[in-house]
Protein backbone atom coordinates (compact mmCIF):
# COMPACT_ATOMS: atom_id res chain seq x y z
CA UNK A 1 0.00 0.00 0.00
CA UNK A 2 2.96 2.34 0.58
CA UNK A 3 4.00 1.90 -3.04
CA UNK A 4 0.55 2.95 -4.25
CA UNK A 5 0.57 6.01 -2.03
CA UNK A 6 4.01 7.09 -3.21
CA UNK A 7 3.08 6.49 -6.85
CA UNK A 8 -0.04 8.66 -6.66
CA UNK A 9 1.85 11.35 -4.77
CA UNK A 10 4.57 11.65 -7.39
CA UNK A 11 2.06 11.59 -10.21
CA UNK A 12 0.41 14.83 -9.00
CA UNK A 13 3.40 16.40 -7.24
CA UNK A 14 4.08 19.16 -9.78
CA UNK A 15 0.39 20.02 -10.06
CA UNK A 16 0.02 20.49 -6.30
CA UNK A 17 3.34 22.30 -6.08
CA UNK A 18 2.32 24.89 -8.67
CA UNK A 19 -1.16 25.28 -7.15
CA UNK A 20 0.03 25.63 -3.56
CA UNK A 21 3.07 27.81 -4.29
CA UNK A 22 1.80 30.15 -6.99
CA UNK A 23 -1.92 29.89 -7.74
CA UNK A 24 -3.41 29.98 -4.23
CA UNK A 25 -1.16 32.78 -2.93
CA UNK A 26 -2.25 34.91 -5.90
CA UNK A 27 -5.97 34.08 -5.79
CA UNK A 28 -6.52 34.51 -2.04
CA UNK A 29 -5.64 38.25 -1.88
CA UNK A 30 -7.64 38.98 -5.04
CA UNK A 31 -10.86 37.33 -3.91
CA UNK A 32 -10.61 37.65 -0.11
CA UNK A 33 -9.01 41.08 0.36
CA UNK A 34 -9.96 42.82 -2.91
CA UNK A 35 -6.37 43.40 -3.98
CA UNK A 36 -5.57 44.06 -7.63
CA UNK A 37 -4.19 41.28 -9.80
CA UNK A 38 -0.85 43.03 -10.32
CA UNK A 39 -0.29 43.60 -6.58
CA UNK A 40 -1.25 40.03 -5.85
CA UNK A 41 1.04 38.57 -8.50
CA UNK A 42 3.87 40.91 -7.58
CA UNK A 43 3.80 40.41 -3.84
CA UNK A 44 2.38 36.91 -3.40
CA UNK A 45 3.94 35.37 -6.46
CA UNK A 46 7.22 37.02 -7.32
CA UNK A 47 8.41 38.87 -4.21
CA UNK A 48 7.63 35.97 -1.87
CA UNK A 49 9.49 33.55 -4.14
CA UNK A 50 12.54 35.81 -4.42
CA UNK A 51 12.75 36.53 -0.68
CA UNK A 52 12.41 32.94 0.45
CA UNK A 53 14.80 31.65 -2.21
CA UNK A 54 17.44 34.16 -1.10
CA UNK A 55 16.85 33.25 2.55
CA UNK A 56 17.30 29.58 1.74
CA UNK A 57 20.54 30.15 -0.17
CA UNK A 58 21.90 32.51 2.48
CA UNK A 59 21.77 29.72 5.07
CA UNK A 60 24.44 27.86 3.10
CA UNK A 61 26.58 30.99 2.82
CA UNK A 62 26.30 31.74 6.53
CA UNK A 63 27.16 28.15 7.39
CA UNK A 64 30.36 28.44 5.36
CA UNK A 65 31.16 31.85 6.86
CA UNK A 66 30.61 31.00 10.54
CA UNK A 67 31.00 27.23 10.39
CA UNK A 68 33.73 25.26 12.13
CA UNK A 69 35.00 23.46 9.02
CA UNK A 70 37.04 25.66 6.69
CA UNK A 71 36.16 25.56 3.02
CA UNK A 72 38.30 27.31 0.45
CA UNK A 73 35.75 28.12 -2.23
PDB file of N, CA, C and O in Angstrom:
ATOM      1  N   UNK A   1       0.824  -1.191   0.000  1.00  0.00           N
ATOM      2  CA  UNK A   1       0.000   0.000   0.000  1.00  0.00           C
ATOM      3  C   UNK A   1       0.874   1.263   0.000  1.00  0.00           C
ATOM      4  O   UNK A   1       0.491   2.285  -0.548  1.00  0.00           O
ATOM      5  N   UNK A   2       2.061   1.197   0.576  1.00  0.00           N
ATOM      6  CA  UNK A   2       2.959   2.340   0.578  1.00  0.00           C
ATOM      7  C   UNK A   2       3.389   2.687  -0.837  1.00  0.00           C
ATOM      8  O   UNK A   2       3.504   3.857  -1.192  1.00  0.00           O
ATOM      9  N   UNK A   3       3.609   1.671  -1.640  1.00  0.00           N
ATOM     10  CA  UNK A   3       4.003   1.898  -3.035  1.00  0.00           C
ATOM     11  C   UNK A   3       2.900   2.633  -3.790  1.00  0.00           C
ATOM     12  O   UNK A   3       3.172   3.553  -4.564  1.00  0.00           O
ATOM     13  N   UNK A   4       1.651   2.279  -3.577  1.00  0.00           N
ATOM     14  CA  UNK A   4       0.545   2.949  -4.253  1.00  0.00           C
ATOM     15  C   UNK A   4       0.420   4.403  -3.803  1.00  0.00           C
ATOM     16  O   UNK A   4       0.158   5.287  -4.610  1.00  0.00           O
ATOM     17  N   UNK A   5       0.637   4.645  -2.520  1.00  0.00           N
ATOM     18  CA  UNK A   5       0.575   6.014  -2.031  1.00  0.00           C
ATOM     19  C   UNK A   5       1.692   6.865  -2.639  1.00  0.00           C
ATOM     20  O   UNK A   5       1.469   7.982  -3.079  1.00  0.00           O
ATOM     21  N   UNK A   6       2.885   6.324  -2.669  1.00  0.00           N
ATOM     22  CA  UNK A   6       4.006   7.086  -3.208  1.00  0.00           C
ATOM     23  C   UNK A   6       3.850   7.292  -4.711  1.00  0.00           C
ATOM     24  O   UNK A   6       4.228   8.331  -5.237  1.00  0.00           O
ATOM     25  N   UNK A   7       3.286   6.344  -5.413  1.00  0.00           N
ATOM     26  CA  UNK A   7       3.084   6.488  -6.850  1.00  0.00           C
ATOM     27  C   UNK A   7       2.068   7.583  -7.148  1.00  0.00           C
ATOM     28  O   UNK A   7       2.292   8.428  -8.015  1.00  0.00           O
ATOM     29  N   UNK A   8       0.962   7.622  -6.418  1.00  0.00           N
ATOM     30  CA  UNK A   8      -0.037   8.657  -6.661  1.00  0.00           C
ATOM     31  C   UNK A   8       0.462  10.030  -6.221  1.00  0.00           C
ATOM     32  O   UNK A   8       0.108  11.039  -6.810  1.00  0.00           O
ATOM     33  N   UNK A   9       1.301  10.073  -5.208  1.00  0.00           N
ATOM     34  CA  UNK A   9       1.847  11.346  -4.766  1.00  0.00           C
ATOM     35  C   UNK A   9       2.758  11.941  -5.836  1.00  0.00           C
ATOM     36  O   UNK A   9       2.654  13.116  -6.162  1.00  0.00           O
ATOM     37  N   UNK A  10       3.637  11.145  -6.387  1.00  0.00           N
ATOM     38  CA  UNK A  10       4.565  11.652  -7.389  1.00  0.00           C
ATOM     39  C   UNK A  10       3.885  11.956  -8.712  1.00  0.00           C
ATOM     40  O   UNK A  10       4.372  12.762  -9.483  1.00  0.00           O
ATOM     41  N   UNK A  11       2.780  11.323  -8.968  1.00  0.00           N
ATOM     42  CA  UNK A  11       2.058  11.591 -10.205  1.00  0.00           C
ATOM     43  C   UNK A  11       1.506  13.010 -10.214  1.00  0.00           C
ATOM     44  O   UNK A  11       1.510  13.685 -11.236  1.00  0.00           O
ATOM     45  N   UNK A  12       1.024  13.506  -9.082  1.00  0.00           N
ATOM     46  CA  UNK A  12       0.412  14.827  -8.995  1.00  0.00           C
ATOM     47  C   UNK A  12       1.283  15.841  -8.260  1.00  0.00           C
ATOM     48  O   UNK A  12       0.809  16.904  -7.891  1.00  0.00           O
ATOM     49  N   UNK A  13       2.532  15.531  -8.026  1.00  0.00           N
ATOM     50  CA  UNK A  13       3.400  16.402  -7.243  1.00  0.00           C
ATOM     51  C   UNK A  13       3.532  17.786  -7.867  1.00  0.00           C
ATOM     52  O   UNK A  13       3.351  18.791  -7.186  1.00  0.00           O
ATOM     53  N   UNK A  14       3.864  17.863  -9.138  1.00  0.00           N
ATOM     54  CA  UNK A  14       4.082  19.162  -9.775  1.00  0.00           C
ATOM     55  C   UNK A  14       2.801  19.968  -9.860  1.00  0.00           C
ATOM     56  O   UNK A  14       2.828  21.191  -9.740  1.00  0.00           O
ATOM     57  N   UNK A  15       1.669  19.314 -10.048  1.00  0.00           N
ATOM     58  CA  UNK A  15       0.392  20.018 -10.062  1.00  0.00           C
ATOM     59  C   UNK A  15       0.138  20.694  -8.720  1.00  0.00           C
ATOM     60  O   UNK A  15      -0.167  21.889  -8.648  1.00  0.00           O
ATOM     61  N   UNK A  16       0.268  19.928  -7.625  1.00  0.00           N
ATOM     62  CA  UNK A  16       0.018  20.489  -6.300  1.00  0.00           C
ATOM     63  C   UNK A  16       1.078  21.514  -5.913  1.00  0.00           C
ATOM     64  O   UNK A  16       0.799  22.477  -5.209  1.00  0.00           O
ATOM     65  N   UNK A  17       2.294  21.330  -6.382  1.00  0.00           N
ATOM     66  CA  UNK A  17       3.342  22.304  -6.079  1.00  0.00           C
ATOM     67  C   UNK A  17       3.036  23.648  -6.721  1.00  0.00           C
ATOM     68  O   UNK A  17       3.149  24.690  -6.069  1.00  0.00           O
ATOM     69  N   UNK A  18       2.654  23.650  -7.981  1.00  0.00           N
ATOM     70  CA  UNK A  18       2.319  24.894  -8.666  1.00  0.00           C
ATOM     71  C   UNK A  18       1.088  25.546  -8.034  1.00  0.00           C
ATOM     72  O   UNK A  18       1.053  26.762  -7.810  1.00  0.00           O
ATOM     73  N   UNK A  19       0.078  24.737  -7.740  1.00  0.00           N
ATOM     74  CA  UNK A  19      -1.157  25.281  -7.154  1.00  0.00           C
ATOM     75  C   UNK A  19      -0.890  25.877  -5.773  1.00  0.00           C
ATOM     76  O   UNK A  19      -1.310  26.991  -5.476  1.00  0.00           O
ATOM     77  N   UNK A  20      -0.181  25.154  -4.925  1.00  0.00           N
ATOM     78  CA  UNK A  20       0.033  25.628  -3.555  1.00  0.00           C
ATOM     79  C   UNK A  20       1.064  26.750  -3.463  1.00  0.00           C
ATOM     80  O   UNK A  20       0.986  27.582  -2.565  1.00  0.00           O
ATOM     81  N   UNK A  21       2.014  26.797  -4.382  1.00  0.00           N
ATOM     82  CA  UNK A  21       3.075  27.810  -4.293  1.00  0.00           C
ATOM     83  C   UNK A  21       2.775  29.076  -5.072  1.00  0.00           C
ATOM     84  O   UNK A  21       3.268  30.142  -4.715  1.00  0.00           O
ATOM     85  N   UNK A  22       2.001  28.980  -6.144  1.00  0.00           N
ATOM     86  CA  UNK A  22       1.804  30.154  -6.986  1.00  0.00           C
ATOM     87  C   UNK A  22       0.334  30.525  -7.198  1.00  0.00           C
ATOM     88  O   UNK A  22      -0.008  31.694  -7.164  1.00  0.00           O
ATOM     89  N   UNK A  23      -0.530  29.567  -7.406  1.00  0.00           N
ATOM     90  CA  UNK A  23      -1.922  29.887  -7.740  1.00  0.00           C
ATOM     91  C   UNK A  23      -2.690  30.358  -6.506  1.00  0.00           C
ATOM     92  O   UNK A  23      -3.310  31.429  -6.532  1.00  0.00           O
ATOM     93  N   UNK A  24      -2.678  29.586  -5.440  1.00  0.00           N
ATOM     94  CA  UNK A  24      -3.412  29.978  -4.230  1.00  0.00           C
ATOM     95  C   UNK A  24      -2.914  31.282  -3.615  1.00  0.00           C
ATOM     96  O   UNK A  24      -3.735  32.134  -3.246  1.00  0.00           O
ATOM     97  N   UNK A  25      -1.595  31.501  -3.492  1.00  0.00           N
ATOM     98  CA  UNK A  25      -1.160  32.783  -2.934  1.00  0.00           C
ATOM     99  C   UNK A  25      -1.529  33.993  -3.783  1.00  0.00           C
ATOM    100  O   UNK A  25      -1.563  35.105  -3.280  1.00  0.00           O
ATOM    101  N   UNK A  26      -1.814  33.791  -5.057  1.00  0.00           N
ATOM    102  CA  UNK A  26      -2.247  34.912  -5.897  1.00  0.00           C
ATOM    103  C   UNK A  26      -3.767  35.085  -5.820  1.00  0.00           C
ATOM    104  O   UNK A  26      -4.263  36.203  -5.776  1.00  0.00           O
ATOM    105  N   UNK A  27      -4.509  33.998  -5.783  1.00  0.00           N
ATOM    106  CA  UNK A  27      -5.967  34.082  -5.785  1.00  0.00           C
ATOM    107  C   UNK A  27      -6.564  34.543  -4.457  1.00  0.00           C
ATOM    108  O   UNK A  27      -7.582  35.226  -4.444  1.00  0.00           O
ATOM    109  N   UNK A  28      -5.955  34.158  -3.351  1.00  0.00           N
ATOM    110  CA  UNK A  28      -6.523  34.506  -2.044  1.00  0.00           C
ATOM    111  C   UNK A  28      -6.582  36.022  -1.830  1.00  0.00           C
ATOM    112  O   UNK A  28      -7.635  36.543  -1.442  1.00  0.00           O
ATOM    113  N   UNK A  29      -5.508  36.788  -2.064  1.00  0.00           N
ATOM    114  CA  UNK A  29      -5.644  38.252  -1.876  1.00  0.00           C
ATOM    115  C   UNK A  29      -6.626  38.902  -2.839  1.00  0.00           C
ATOM    116  O   UNK A  29      -7.300  39.868  -2.477  1.00  0.00           O
ATOM    117  N   UNK A  30      -6.726  38.370  -4.060  1.00  0.00           N
ATOM    118  CA  UNK A  30      -7.637  38.976  -5.040  1.00  0.00           C
ATOM    119  C   UNK A  30      -9.082  38.799  -4.606  1.00  0.00           C
ATOM    120  O   UNK A  30      -9.868  39.744  -4.613  1.00  0.00           O
ATOM    121  N   UNK A  31      -9.456  37.601  -4.212  1.00  0.00           N
ATOM    122  CA  UNK A  31     -10.856  37.334  -3.905  1.00  0.00           C
ATOM    123  C   UNK A  31     -11.231  37.566  -2.446  1.00  0.00           C
ATOM    124  O   UNK A  31     -12.383  37.846  -2.145  1.00  0.00           O
ATOM    125  N   UNK A  32     -10.280  37.472  -1.520  1.00  0.00           N
ATOM    126  CA  UNK A  32     -10.614  37.653  -0.105  1.00  0.00           C
ATOM    127  C   UNK A  32     -10.387  39.078   0.387  1.00  0.00           C
ATOM    128  O   UNK A  32     -11.110  39.552   1.255  1.00  0.00           O
ATOM    129  N   UNK A  33      -9.366  39.766  -0.149  1.00  0.00           N
ATOM    130  CA  UNK A  33      -9.007  41.077   0.358  1.00  0.00           C
ATOM    131  C   UNK A  33      -9.146  42.174  -0.686  1.00  0.00           C
ATOM    132  O   UNK A  33      -8.709  43.301  -0.457  1.00  0.00           O
ATOM    133  N   UNK A  34      -9.716  41.861  -1.839  1.00  0.00           N
ATOM    134  CA  UNK A  34      -9.961  42.825  -2.915  1.00  0.00           C
ATOM    135  C   UNK A  34      -8.701  43.555  -3.378  1.00  0.00           C
ATOM    136  O   UNK A  34      -8.721  44.742  -3.663  1.00  0.00           O
ATOM    137  N   UNK A  35      -7.596  42.841  -3.440  1.00  0.00           N
ATOM    138  CA  UNK A  35      -6.365  43.398  -3.982  1.00  0.00           C
ATOM    139  C   UNK A  35      -6.429  43.335  -5.503  1.00  0.00           C
ATOM    140  O   UNK A  35      -7.183  42.564  -6.080  1.00  0.00           O
ATOM    141  N   UNK A  36      -5.614  44.139  -6.170  1.00  0.00           N
ATOM    142  CA  UNK A  36      -5.570  44.063  -7.632  1.00  0.00           C
ATOM    143  C   UNK A  36      -4.734  42.851  -8.051  1.00  0.00           C
ATOM    144  O   UNK A  36      -3.947  42.313  -7.266  1.00  0.00           O
ATOM    145  N   UNK A  37      -4.920  42.443  -9.293  1.00  0.00           N
ATOM    146  CA  UNK A  37      -4.193  41.282  -9.796  1.00  0.00           C
ATOM    147  C   UNK A  37      -2.693  41.535  -9.825  1.00  0.00           C
ATOM    148  O   UNK A  37      -1.898  40.656  -9.495  1.00  0.00           O
ATOM    149  N   UNK A  38      -2.275  42.732 -10.223  1.00  0.00           N
ATOM    150  CA  UNK A  38      -0.846  43.033 -10.321  1.00  0.00           C
ATOM    151  C   UNK A  38      -0.180  43.056  -8.944  1.00  0.00           C
ATOM    152  O   UNK A  38       0.936  42.569  -8.786  1.00  0.00           O
ATOM    153  N   UNK A  39      -0.846  43.612  -7.938  1.00  0.00           N
ATOM    154  CA  UNK A  39      -0.289  43.597  -6.584  1.00  0.00           C
ATOM    155  C   UNK A  39      -0.205  42.172  -6.063  1.00  0.00           C
ATOM    156  O   UNK A  39       0.776  41.791  -5.425  1.00  0.00           O
ATOM    157  N   UNK A  40      -1.223  41.404  -6.323  1.00  0.00           N
ATOM    158  CA  UNK A  40      -1.250  40.031  -5.847  1.00  0.00           C
ATOM    159  C   UNK A  40      -0.171  39.184  -6.513  1.00  0.00           C
ATOM    160  O   UNK A  40       0.520  38.416  -5.847  1.00  0.00           O
ATOM    161  N   UNK A  41      -0.001  39.328  -7.801  1.00  0.00           N
ATOM    162  CA  UNK A  41       1.038  38.567  -8.505  1.00  0.00           C
ATOM    163  C   UNK A  41       2.415  39.052  -8.073  1.00  0.00           C
ATOM    164  O   UNK A  41       3.325  38.250  -7.832  1.00  0.00           O
ATOM    165  N   UNK A  42       2.571  40.356  -7.943  1.00  0.00           N
ATOM    166  CA  UNK A  42       3.870  40.906  -7.579  1.00  0.00           C
ATOM    167  C   UNK A  42       4.313  40.542  -6.186  1.00  0.00           C
ATOM    168  O   UNK A  42       5.457  40.143  -5.972  1.00  0.00           O
ATOM    169  N   UNK A  43       3.426  40.666  -5.221  1.00  0.00           N
ATOM    170  CA  UNK A  43       3.801  40.407  -3.837  1.00  0.00           C
ATOM    171  C   UNK A  43       3.703  38.925  -3.499  1.00  0.00           C
ATOM    172  O   UNK A  43       4.641  38.331  -2.982  1.00  0.00           O
ATOM    173  N   UNK A  44       2.579  38.309  -3.794  1.00  0.00           N
ATOM    174  CA  UNK A  44       2.383  36.913  -3.405  1.00  0.00           C
ATOM    175  C   UNK A  44       3.125  35.942  -4.310  1.00  0.00           C
ATOM    176  O   UNK A  44       3.527  34.876  -3.867  1.00  0.00           O
ATOM    177  N   UNK A  45       3.284  36.299  -5.546  1.00  0.00           N
ATOM    178  CA  UNK A  45       3.936  35.372  -6.462  1.00  0.00           C
ATOM    179  C   UNK A  45       5.418  35.591  -6.580  1.00  0.00           C
ATOM    180  O   UNK A  45       6.220  34.717  -6.265  1.00  0.00           O
ATOM    181  N   UNK A  46       5.824  36.773  -6.980  1.00  0.00           N
ATOM    182  CA  UNK A  46       7.216  37.022  -7.317  1.00  0.00           C
ATOM    183  C   UNK A  46       8.046  37.394  -6.095  1.00  0.00           C
ATOM    184  O   UNK A  46       9.087  36.778  -5.837  1.00  0.00           O
ATOM    185  N   UNK A  47       7.620  38.392  -5.342  1.00  0.00           N
ATOM    186  CA  UNK A  47       8.413  38.867  -4.213  1.00  0.00           C
ATOM    187  C   UNK A  47       8.585  37.781  -3.156  1.00  0.00           C
ATOM    188  O   UNK A  47       9.684  37.605  -2.615  1.00  0.00           O
ATOM    189  N   UNK A  48       7.533  37.049  -2.855  1.00  0.00           N
ATOM    190  CA  UNK A  48       7.630  35.971  -1.872  1.00  0.00           C
ATOM    191  C   UNK A  48       8.619  34.915  -2.330  1.00  0.00           C
ATOM    192  O   UNK A  48       9.455  34.432  -1.560  1.00  0.00           O
ATOM    193  N   UNK A  49       8.580  34.552  -3.598  1.00  0.00           N
ATOM    194  CA  UNK A  49       9.491  33.550  -4.135  1.00  0.00           C
ATOM    195  C   UNK A  49      10.940  34.025  -4.069  1.00  0.00           C
ATOM    196  O   UNK A  49      11.831  33.286  -3.658  1.00  0.00           O
ATOM    197  N   UNK A  50      11.178  35.267  -4.428  1.00  0.00           N
ATOM    198  CA  UNK A  50      12.540  35.809  -4.418  1.00  0.00           C
ATOM    199  C   UNK A  50      13.079  35.894  -2.995  1.00  0.00           C
ATOM    200  O   UNK A  50      14.222  35.507  -2.725  1.00  0.00           O
ATOM    201  N   UNK A  51      12.281  36.380  -2.059  1.00  0.00           N
ATOM    202  CA  UNK A  51      12.746  36.525  -0.677  1.00  0.00           C
ATOM    203  C   UNK A  51      13.059  35.174  -0.052  1.00  0.00           C
ATOM    204  O   UNK A  51      14.126  34.979   0.543  1.00  0.00           O
ATOM    205  N   UNK A  52      12.176  34.220  -0.188  1.00  0.00           N
ATOM    206  CA  UNK A  52      12.412  32.936   0.451  1.00  0.00           C
ATOM    207  C   UNK A  52      13.503  32.130  -0.238  1.00  0.00           C
ATOM    208  O   UNK A  52      14.217  31.373   0.406  1.00  0.00           O
ATOM    209  N   UNK A  53      13.690  32.307  -1.532  1.00  0.00           N
ATOM    210  CA  UNK A  53      14.799  31.648  -2.210  1.00  0.00           C
ATOM    211  C   UNK A  53      16.120  32.228  -1.730  1.00  0.00           C
ATOM    212  O   UNK A  53      17.066  31.481  -1.455  1.00  0.00           O
ATOM    213  N   UNK A  54      16.209  33.541  -1.603  1.00  0.00           N
ATOM    214  CA  UNK A  54      17.437  34.155  -1.101  1.00  0.00           C
ATOM    215  C   UNK A  54      17.704  33.787   0.355  1.00  0.00           C
ATOM    216  O   UNK A  54      18.858  33.606   0.737  1.00  0.00           O
ATOM    217  N   UNK A  55      16.662  33.677   1.164  1.00  0.00           N
ATOM    218  CA  UNK A  55      16.849  33.253   2.549  1.00  0.00           C
ATOM    219  C   UNK A  55      17.369  31.824   2.614  1.00  0.00           C
ATOM    220  O   UNK A  55      18.242  31.514   3.427  1.00  0.00           O
ATOM    221  N   UNK A  56      16.858  30.964   1.762  1.00  0.00           N
ATOM    222  CA  UNK A  56      17.303  29.580   1.738  1.00  0.00           C
ATOM    223  C   UNK A  56      18.761  29.481   1.336  1.00  0.00           C
ATOM    224  O   UNK A  56      19.547  28.754   1.958  1.00  0.00           O
ATOM    225  N   UNK A  57      19.156  30.207   0.298  1.00  0.00           N
ATOM    226  CA  UNK A  57      20.537  30.147  -0.168  1.00  0.00           C
ATOM    227  C   UNK A  57      21.492  30.849   0.791  1.00  0.00           C
ATOM    228  O   UNK A  57      22.668  30.513   0.849  1.00  0.00           O
ATOM    229  N   UNK A  58      21.016  31.826   1.545  1.00  0.00           N
ATOM    230  CA  UNK A  58      21.899  32.510   2.480  1.00  0.00           C
ATOM    231  C   UNK A  58      22.264  31.627   3.666  1.00  0.00           C
ATOM    232  O   UNK A  58      23.310  31.828   4.283  1.00  0.00           O
ATOM    233  N   UNK A  59      21.443  30.643   3.985  1.00  0.00           N
ATOM    234  CA  UNK A  59      21.772  29.722   5.068  1.00  0.00           C
ATOM    235  C   UNK A  59      23.063  28.975   4.744  1.00  0.00           C
ATOM    236  O   UNK A  59      23.936  28.812   5.598  1.00  0.00           O
ATOM    237  N   UNK A  60      23.225  28.541   3.515  1.00  0.00           N
ATOM    238  CA  UNK A  60      24.444  27.862   3.103  1.00  0.00           C
ATOM    239  C   UNK A  60      25.640  28.797   3.194  1.00  0.00           C
ATOM    240  O   UNK A  60      26.710  28.412   3.672  1.00  0.00           O
ATOM    241  N   UNK A  61      25.481  30.032   2.769  1.00  0.00           N
ATOM    242  CA  UNK A  61      26.583  30.990   2.823  1.00  0.00           C
ATOM    243  C   UNK A  61      26.981  31.300   4.265  1.00  0.00           C
ATOM    244  O   UNK A  61      28.174  31.385   4.583  1.00  0.00           O
ATOM    245  N   UNK A  62      25.995  31.468   5.131  1.00  0.00           N
ATOM    246  CA  UNK A  62      26.295  31.738   6.534  1.00  0.00           C
ATOM    247  C   UNK A  62      26.944  30.541   7.211  1.00  0.00           C
ATOM    248  O   UNK A  62      27.813  30.704   8.070  1.00  0.00           O
ATOM    249  N   UNK A  63      26.547  29.354   6.825  1.00  0.00           N
ATOM    250  CA  UNK A  63      27.164  28.154   7.393  1.00  0.00           C
ATOM    251  C   UNK A  63      28.632  28.066   7.000  1.00  0.00           C
ATOM    252  O   UNK A  63      29.477  27.673   7.807  1.00  0.00           O
ATOM    253  N   UNK A  64      28.961  28.441   5.773  1.00  0.00           N
ATOM    254  CA  UNK A  64      30.362  28.441   5.360  1.00  0.00           C
ATOM    255  C   UNK A  64      31.137  29.578   6.025  1.00  0.00           C
ATOM    256  O   UNK A  64      32.316  29.443   6.321  1.00  0.00           O
ATOM    257  N   UNK A  65      30.483  30.694   6.273  1.00  0.00           N
ATOM    258  CA  UNK A  65      31.156  31.846   6.855  1.00  0.00           C
ATOM    259  C   UNK A  65      31.448  31.635   8.343  1.00  0.00           C
ATOM    260  O   UNK A  65      32.541  31.907   8.814  1.00  0.00           O
ATOM    261  N   UNK A  66      30.453  31.168   9.112  1.00  0.00           N
ATOM    262  CA  UNK A  66      30.609  30.995  10.540  1.00  0.00           C
ATOM    263  C   UNK A  66      30.774  29.539  10.975  1.00  0.00           C
ATOM    264  O   UNK A  66      30.834  29.260  12.173  1.00  0.00           O
ATOM    265  N   UNK A  67      30.867  28.647  10.050  1.00  0.00           N
ATOM    266  CA  UNK A  67      31.001  27.228  10.393  1.00  0.00           C
ATOM    267  C   UNK A  67      32.357  26.897  10.959  1.00  0.00           C
ATOM    268  O   UNK A  67      33.312  27.677  10.900  1.00  0.00           O
ATOM    269  N   UNK A  68      32.464  25.690  11.512  1.00  0.00           N
ATOM    270  CA  UNK A  68      33.728  25.265  12.127  1.00  0.00           C
ATOM    271  C   UNK A  68      34.658  24.597  11.118  1.00  0.00           C
ATOM    272  O   UNK A  68      35.853  24.523  11.371  1.00  0.00           O
ATOM    273  N   UNK A  69      34.159  24.093  10.026  1.00  0.00           N
ATOM    274  CA  UNK A  69      35.003  23.459   9.024  1.00  0.00           C
ATOM    275  C   UNK A  69      35.370  24.493   7.964  1.00  0.00           C
ATOM    276  O   UNK A  69      34.506  25.101   7.371  1.00  0.00           O
ATOM    277  N   UNK A  70      36.644  24.677   7.715  1.00  0.00           N
ATOM    278  CA  UNK A  70      37.040  25.658   6.687  1.00  0.00           C
ATOM    279  C   UNK A  70      36.859  25.094   5.285  1.00  0.00           C
ATOM    280  O   UNK A  70      37.198  23.947   5.021  1.00  0.00           O
ATOM    281  N   UNK A  71      36.313  25.901   4.428  1.00  0.00           N
ATOM    282  CA  UNK A  71      36.161  25.556   3.017  1.00  0.00           C
ATOM    283  C   UNK A  71      36.776  26.672   2.193  1.00  0.00           C
ATOM    284  O   UNK A  71      36.471  27.845   2.391  1.00  0.00           O
ATOM    285  N   UNK A  72      37.650  26.328   1.306  1.00  0.00           N
ATOM    286  CA  UNK A  72      38.296  27.310   0.446  1.00  0.00           C
ATOM    287  C   UNK A  72      37.605  27.348  -0.898  1.00  0.00           C
ATOM    288  O   UNK A  72      38.063  26.767  -1.883  1.00  0.00           O
ATOM    289  N   UNK A  73      36.464  28.015  -0.970  1.00  0.00           N
ATOM    290  CA  UNK A  73      35.747  28.118  -2.229  1.00  0.00           C
ATOM    291  C   UNK A  73      35.609  29.555  -2.632  1.00  0.00           C
ATOM    292  O   UNK A  73      35.672  30.458  -1.863  1.00  0.00           O
TER     293      UNK A  73
END
